[in-house]
Short mmCIF file of C-alpha atoms in Angstrom, two decimals:
data_model
loop_
_atom_site.label_atom_id
_atom_site.label_comp_id
_atom_site.label_asym_id
_atom_site.label_seq_id
_atom_site.Cartn_x
_atom_site.Cartn_y
_atom_site.Cartn_z
CA UNK A 1 -2.68 -43.90 -12.38
CA UNK A 2 0.55 -44.58 -10.49
CA UNK A 3 1.62 -41.60 -8.39
CA UNK A 4 5.36 -41.11 -8.88
CA UNK A 5 5.91 -37.60 -7.54
CA UNK A 6 4.50 -35.78 -4.51
CA UNK A 7 5.40 -32.16 -3.81
CA UNK A 8 4.50 -30.20 -0.70
CA UNK A 9 4.94 -26.92 -2.55
CA UNK A 10 4.17 -24.57 0.37
CA UNK A 11 3.55 -22.79 2.59
CA UNK A 12 6.46 -22.29 5.01
CA UNK A 13 5.49 -22.27 8.71
CA UNK A 14 2.20 -24.06 7.98
CA UNK A 15 3.10 -27.56 9.19
CA UNK A 16 4.96 -28.80 6.12
CA UNK A 17 7.72 -30.47 8.15
CA UNK A 18 5.29 -32.46 10.27
CA UNK A 19 3.27 -33.44 7.21
CA UNK A 20 6.31 -34.59 5.22
CA UNK A 21 7.64 -36.63 8.15
CA UNK A 22 4.22 -38.24 8.58
CA UNK A 23 4.18 -39.25 4.90
CA UNK A 24 7.62 -40.88 5.14
CA UNK A 25 7.14 -42.58 8.52
CA UNK A 26 3.81 -44.09 7.44
CA UNK A 27 5.20 -45.50 4.22
CA UNK A 28 3.26 -43.24 1.89
CA UNK A 29 6.31 -41.70 0.20
CA UNK A 30 10.10 -41.54 0.42
CA UNK A 31 12.30 -38.47 0.29
CA UNK A 32 13.46 -37.63 -3.24
CA UNK A 33 16.85 -36.86 -1.73
CA UNK A 34 17.40 -39.34 1.13
CA UNK A 35 17.35 -37.62 4.49
CA UNK A 36 16.40 -34.24 3.02
CA UNK A 37 13.01 -32.59 3.36
CA UNK A 38 13.73 -29.51 1.22
CA UNK A 39 16.29 -30.23 -1.51
CA UNK A 40 15.17 -27.34 -3.77
CA UNK A 41 16.23 -29.36 -6.81
CA UNK A 42 13.74 -27.57 -9.05
CA UNK A 43 14.62 -24.03 -7.98
CA UNK A 44 16.82 -23.83 -11.07
CA UNK A 45 17.21 -25.70 -14.34
CA UNK A 46 20.50 -27.40 -13.51
CA UNK A 47 20.31 -31.17 -14.09
CA UNK A 48 20.16 -33.42 -11.07
CA UNK A 49 20.52 -37.14 -10.73
CA UNK A 50 17.34 -39.13 -11.15
CA UNK A 51 16.42 -41.42 -8.30
CA UNK A 52 14.88 -44.86 -8.61
CA UNK A 53 11.88 -45.39 -6.39
CA UNK A 54 11.89 -48.18 -3.84
CA UNK A 55 8.81 -50.33 -3.27
CA UNK A 56 6.91 -48.19 -5.79
CA UNK A 57 6.65 -45.33 -3.30
CA UNK A 58 6.26 -41.81 -4.70
CA UNK A 59 9.25 -39.52 -4.36
CA UNK A 60 8.59 -36.64 -1.95
CA UNK A 61 10.00 -33.13 -2.24
CA UNK A 62 8.74 -30.77 0.47
CA UNK A 63 10.60 -27.62 -0.59
CA UNK A 64 8.07 -25.19 0.81
CA UNK A 65 8.83 -22.24 -1.47
CA UNK A 66 8.14 -23.82 -4.85
CA UNK A 67 4.59 -22.52 -5.32
CA UNK A 68 5.73 -18.89 -5.09
CA UNK A 69 8.05 -19.06 -8.09
CA UNK A 70 6.31 -19.54 -11.48
CA UNK A 71 9.53 -20.67 -13.17
CA UNK A 72 10.00 -23.41 -10.58
CA UNK A 73 6.43 -24.63 -11.00
CA UNK A 74 7.08 -24.99 -14.74
CA UNK A 75 10.05 -27.27 -14.00
CA UNK A 76 8.15 -29.73 -11.81
CA UNK A 77 7.17 -33.01 -13.47
CA UNK A 78 3.67 -32.67 -14.85
CA UNK A 79 2.58 -36.29 -15.13
CA UNK A 80 1.90 -38.79 -12.33
CA UNK A 81 2.26 -35.91 -9.88
CA UNK A 82 0.32 -34.73 -6.86
CA UNK A 83 0.76 -31.35 -5.15
CA UNK A 84 -0.10 -30.30 -1.62
CA UNK A 85 -0.43 -26.69 -0.46
CA UNK A 86 -0.69 -26.14 3.31
CA UNK A 87 -2.35 -22.99 4.64
CA UNK A 88 -2.39 -21.34 8.06
CA UNK A 89 -3.77 -18.14 9.54
CA UNK A 90 -1.80 -15.40 7.80
CA UNK A 91 -0.92 -13.41 10.92
CA UNK A 92 0.13 -16.49 12.88
CA UNK A 93 2.29 -17.63 9.96
CA UNK A 94 3.99 -14.22 9.74
CA UNK A 95 4.72 -14.08 13.45
CA UNK A 96 6.12 -17.62 13.42
CA UNK A 97 8.36 -16.85 10.44
CA UNK A 98 9.57 -13.63 12.08
CA UNK A 99 10.31 -15.39 15.37
CA UNK A 100 12.42 -17.98 13.57
CA UNK A 101 14.80 -15.29 12.32
CA UNK A 102 14.80 -13.51 15.66
CA UNK A 103 15.70 -16.70 17.47
CA UNK A 104 18.58 -17.26 15.10
CA UNK A 105 19.98 -13.82 15.93
CA UNK A 106 19.58 -14.36 19.69
CA UNK A 107 21.37 -17.72 19.67
CA UNK A 108 21.85 -19.69 22.88
CA UNK A 109 20.14 -22.81 24.17
CA UNK A 110 16.67 -21.65 23.17
CA UNK A 111 17.70 -21.25 19.52
CA UNK A 112 19.44 -24.62 19.57
CA UNK A 113 16.37 -26.35 21.00
CA UNK A 114 14.08 -24.60 18.54
CA UNK A 115 15.97 -25.58 15.41
CA UNK A 116 16.58 -29.15 16.56
CA UNK A 117 12.84 -29.53 17.21
CA UNK A 118 12.15 -29.35 13.48
CA UNK A 119 13.04 -33.01 13.09
CA UNK A 120 14.25 -35.63 15.50
CA UNK A 121 16.95 -38.23 15.07
CA UNK A 122 14.34 -40.76 16.13
CA UNK A 123 11.52 -39.61 13.81
CA UNK A 124 12.07 -42.59 11.51
CA UNK A 125 12.69 -40.43 8.44
CA UNK A 126 16.47 -40.66 8.39
CA UNK A 127 16.63 -36.87 8.39
CA UNK A 128 19.29 -35.27 10.56
CA UNK A 129 18.20 -32.64 13.11
CA UNK A 130 18.83 -29.06 12.06
CA UNK A 131 21.51 -27.01 13.73
CA UNK A 132 21.01 -23.38 14.70
CA UNK A 133 24.58 -22.61 13.68
CA UNK A 134 23.81 -23.41 10.04
CA UNK A 135 20.49 -21.57 9.73
CA UNK A 136 21.73 -18.36 8.08
CA UNK A 137 23.93 -20.25 5.64
CA UNK A 138 21.02 -22.54 4.76
CA UNK A 139 18.52 -19.79 4.00
CA UNK A 140 21.10 -17.90 1.94
CA UNK A 141 21.89 -21.06 -0.01
CA UNK A 142 18.18 -21.56 -0.74
CA UNK A 143 17.94 -17.99 -2.04
CA UNK A 144 20.97 -18.52 -4.24
CA UNK A 145 19.46 -21.67 -5.74
CA UNK A 146 16.90 -19.55 -7.61
CA UNK A 147 19.59 -17.46 -9.34
CA UNK A 148 22.44 -18.12 -11.81
CA UNK A 149 25.72 -18.95 -10.11
CA UNK A 150 27.39 -15.77 -11.39
CA UNK A 151 24.93 -13.77 -9.24
CA UNK A 152 25.46 -15.70 -6.02
CA UNK A 153 27.75 -13.13 -4.38
CA UNK A 154 25.24 -10.36 -5.16
CA UNK A 155 22.37 -12.48 -3.83
CA UNK A 156 24.31 -13.23 -0.67
CA UNK A 157 24.90 -9.51 -0.11
CA UNK A 158 21.20 -8.70 -0.39
CA UNK A 159 20.30 -11.71 1.74
CA UNK A 160 22.65 -10.73 4.56
CA UNK A 161 21.27 -7.18 4.47
CA UNK A 162 17.73 -8.54 4.92
CA UNK A 163 18.81 -10.91 7.68
CA UNK A 164 20.35 -7.98 9.55
CA UNK A 165 17.18 -5.93 9.06
CA UNK A 166 15.02 -8.75 10.41
CA UNK A 167 17.22 -9.12 13.44
CA UNK A 168 17.43 -5.42 14.33
CA UNK A 169 13.86 -4.21 13.73
CA UNK A 170 10.56 -4.94 15.42
CA UNK A 171 7.73 -6.91 13.85
CA UNK A 172 5.74 -3.76 13.04
CA UNK A 173 8.82 -2.03 11.65
CA UNK A 174 9.38 -5.03 9.38
CA UNK A 175 5.76 -4.90 8.18
CA UNK A 176 6.06 -1.19 7.35
CA UNK A 177 9.39 -1.74 5.60
CA UNK A 178 8.05 -4.58 3.46
CA UNK A 179 4.97 -2.60 2.41
CA UNK A 180 7.16 0.35 1.38
CA UNK A 181 9.59 -1.98 -0.40
CA UNK A 182 6.76 -3.58 -2.37
CA UNK A 183 5.10 -0.30 -3.33
CA UNK A 184 8.38 1.12 -4.61
CA UNK A 185 9.76 -2.00 -6.33
CA UNK A 186 6.68 -4.15 -7.07
CA UNK A 187 8.24 -7.09 -5.27
CA UNK A 188 8.93 -8.12 -1.69
CA UNK A 189 12.44 -8.27 -0.20
CA UNK A 190 14.27 -11.49 0.56
CA UNK A 191 12.88 -13.29 3.61
CA UNK A 192 9.61 -11.37 3.45
CA UNK A 193 7.41 -12.22 6.41
CA UNK A 194 4.34 -10.95 4.54
CA UNK A 195 4.53 -12.41 1.04
CA UNK A 196 3.84 -16.08 1.81
CA UNK A 197 0.65 -15.18 3.67
CA UNK A 198 -0.96 -14.25 0.35
CA UNK A 199 -2.34 -17.45 -1.16
CA UNK A 200 -4.16 -16.48 -4.35
CA UNK A 201 -1.12 -16.03 -6.60
CA UNK A 202 0.58 -19.38 -5.81
CA UNK A 203 -2.76 -21.15 -6.27
CA UNK A 204 -3.24 -19.52 -9.64
CA UNK A 205 0.33 -20.38 -10.64
CA UNK A 206 -0.20 -24.05 -9.79
CA UNK A 207 -3.56 -24.26 -11.53
CA UNK A 208 -2.16 -22.75 -14.72
CA UNK A 209 0.04 -25.85 -15.10
CA UNK A 210 -1.82 -28.64 -13.29
CA UNK A 211 -5.31 -30.06 -13.28
CA UNK A 212 -7.38 -29.08 -10.24
CA UNK A 213 -7.53 -32.78 -9.35
CA UNK A 214 -3.72 -32.77 -8.96
CA UNK A 215 -3.79 -30.21 -6.14
CA UNK A 216 -4.93 -30.66 -2.53
CA UNK A 217 -5.18 -27.58 -0.30
CA UNK A 218 -5.30 -28.27 3.43
CA UNK A 219 -4.76 -27.01 6.94
CA UNK A 220 -2.55 -29.68 8.49
CA UNK A 221 -4.42 -29.43 11.79
CA UNK A 222 -7.51 -30.89 10.06
CA UNK A 223 -5.68 -34.19 9.66
CA UNK A 224 -6.33 -34.99 13.31
CA UNK A 225 -9.64 -36.42 12.05
CA UNK A 226 -9.52 -40.01 10.76
CA UNK A 227 -12.02 -39.45 7.96
CA UNK A 228 -10.16 -36.34 6.80
CA UNK A 229 -6.90 -38.33 6.72
CA UNK A 230 -8.49 -41.10 4.66
CA UNK A 231 -9.79 -38.61 2.11
CA UNK A 232 -6.43 -36.85 1.99
CA UNK A 233 -4.46 -40.08 1.49
CA UNK A 234 -6.86 -41.21 -1.21
CA UNK A 235 -6.63 -37.86 -3.00
CA UNK A 236 -2.83 -37.62 -2.91
CA UNK A 237 -1.68 -41.25 -3.01
CA UNK A 238 -4.74 -43.03 -4.43
CA UNK A 239 -4.68 -45.42 -1.48
CA UNK A 240 -7.32 -46.41 1.02
CA UNK A 241 -5.43 -46.91 4.28
CA UNK A 242 -5.78 -45.89 7.89
CA UNK A 243 -3.06 -43.68 9.33
CA UNK A 244 -2.34 -42.10 12.72
CA UNK A 245 -2.86 -38.33 13.19
CA UNK A 246 -0.23 -35.95 11.91
CA UNK A 247 1.76 -34.86 15.00
CA UNK A 248 1.74 -31.21 14.00
CA UNK A 249 3.30 -28.83 16.49
CA UNK A 250 4.07 -25.23 15.59
CA UNK A 251 7.48 -25.20 17.18
CA UNK A 252 7.72 -21.47 17.88
CA UNK A 253 4.44 -21.13 19.77
CA UNK A 254 5.82 -21.53 23.29
CA UNK A 255 9.18 -19.87 22.64
CA UNK A 256 9.72 -16.28 23.77
CA UNK A 257 11.83 -13.66 22.03
CA UNK A 258 12.88 -10.16 23.09
CA UNK A 259 9.57 -8.76 21.82
CA UNK A 260 5.99 -9.21 22.98
CA UNK A 261 3.55 -11.01 20.73
CA UNK A 262 1.53 -8.37 18.84
CA UNK A 263 -2.21 -7.94 19.25
CA UNK A 264 -3.29 -8.71 15.70
CA UNK A 265 -6.69 -7.12 16.35
CA UNK A 266 -4.98 -3.75 16.83
CA UNK A 267 -5.97 -1.02 14.37
CA UNK A 268 -2.32 -0.70 13.37
CA UNK A 269 -2.80 -3.88 11.34
CA UNK A 270 -5.95 -2.69 9.51
CA UNK A 271 -4.27 -2.16 6.14
CA UNK A 272 -2.58 -5.56 6.24
CA UNK A 273 -5.82 -7.09 7.53
CA UNK A 274 -7.78 -5.73 4.57
CA UNK A 275 -5.20 -7.06 2.12
CA UNK A 276 -5.16 -10.53 3.66
CA UNK A 277 -8.95 -10.64 3.82
CA UNK A 278 -9.31 -9.77 0.13
CA UNK A 279 -6.62 -12.25 -0.87
CA UNK A 280 -8.26 -15.08 1.09
CA UNK A 281 -11.63 -14.40 -0.55
CA UNK A 282 -9.98 -14.65 -3.97
CA UNK A 283 -8.01 -17.74 -2.99
CA UNK A 284 -11.12 -19.55 -1.81
CA UNK A 285 -12.61 -19.20 -5.27
CA UNK A 286 -9.69 -21.20 -6.67
CA UNK A 287 -9.54 -23.66 -3.75
CA UNK A 288 -13.15 -24.64 -4.43
CA UNK A 289 -12.06 -26.08 -7.79
CA UNK A 290 -9.23 -28.26 -6.40
CA UNK A 291 -9.30 -31.95 -5.54
CA UNK A 292 -10.64 -31.70 -1.98
CA UNK A 293 -12.16 -28.26 -2.36
CA UNK A 294 -12.13 -26.45 0.97
CA UNK A 295 -13.22 -29.47 3.00
CA UNK A 296 -9.85 -29.80 4.76
CA UNK A 297 -9.47 -26.13 5.65
CA UNK A 298 -9.93 -24.77 9.16
CA UNK A 299 -12.03 -21.78 8.14
CA UNK A 300 -12.39 -20.33 11.64
CA UNK A 301 -8.62 -20.34 12.07
CA UNK A 302 -7.93 -18.84 8.64
CA UNK A 303 -10.42 -16.03 9.27
CA UNK A 304 -9.17 -15.17 12.74
CA UNK A 305 -8.13 -11.50 13.03
CA UNK A 306 -9.53 -10.72 9.56
CA UNK A 307 -12.87 -9.18 10.59
CA UNK A 308 -12.97 -5.42 10.03
CA UNK A 309 -12.39 -3.49 13.26
#
């Protein structure tokens, strides 16, 4: 089988940028849209120009929200396709996502350095560094891509409301708001910091369309091991080659905002903890059926903070 399409379908703030850059730099794949990690071409059913592959490399689309939208998953090419889902500790992922929006609202040199750290001019991918000044416009544009054009002004209004809420409320206030929002409307708000830390539903969505052998579920940090990288490359690209470690760095870790990092062992998080724990148990049942099973997961890291207090 010739692999023609590779999708890193999620999850945001789990190392997808580092993984996609590593794939391109090491000649495993090329960006479906040159110089663009997340083109979100499949977020809607509008036609887009086909791209001819160079040197028989698979075309890579690392739009990290695909797995959370069933309609998008149905649009992805089904044949000659491999999918990668990256996982991270749910609390750490939430805090990282929240900090990204906070940094955008604070602005200044720290925000500029943070957003430019996503990708370097010298990474070898041809991707341009991100600019902090375009962050809000970019995330709104991504939201709009999932909706008909006639709704874009309405979507932008809701999106700006959520951006303002994220910027003016604390982490715990955002958690409480999102729980209440979900219980009253049966869906999460735009830019939810909680929703993408639940992994069972996207896994089920992917496995309803694809064979388990098409899907690899990993923690990117596990690819620091040479044997793990060989198995991953073989599973996704059907190649047996040696590669350097993935230079994964969670870019928000050492950046401070105007709010102290929460103690995720605090009893205030017990309800969320119970939900995440149950979801991860259910997700592991599906992960066990996928191409690599759970062999490339960092179980200790995923389970951190989830023990009952």
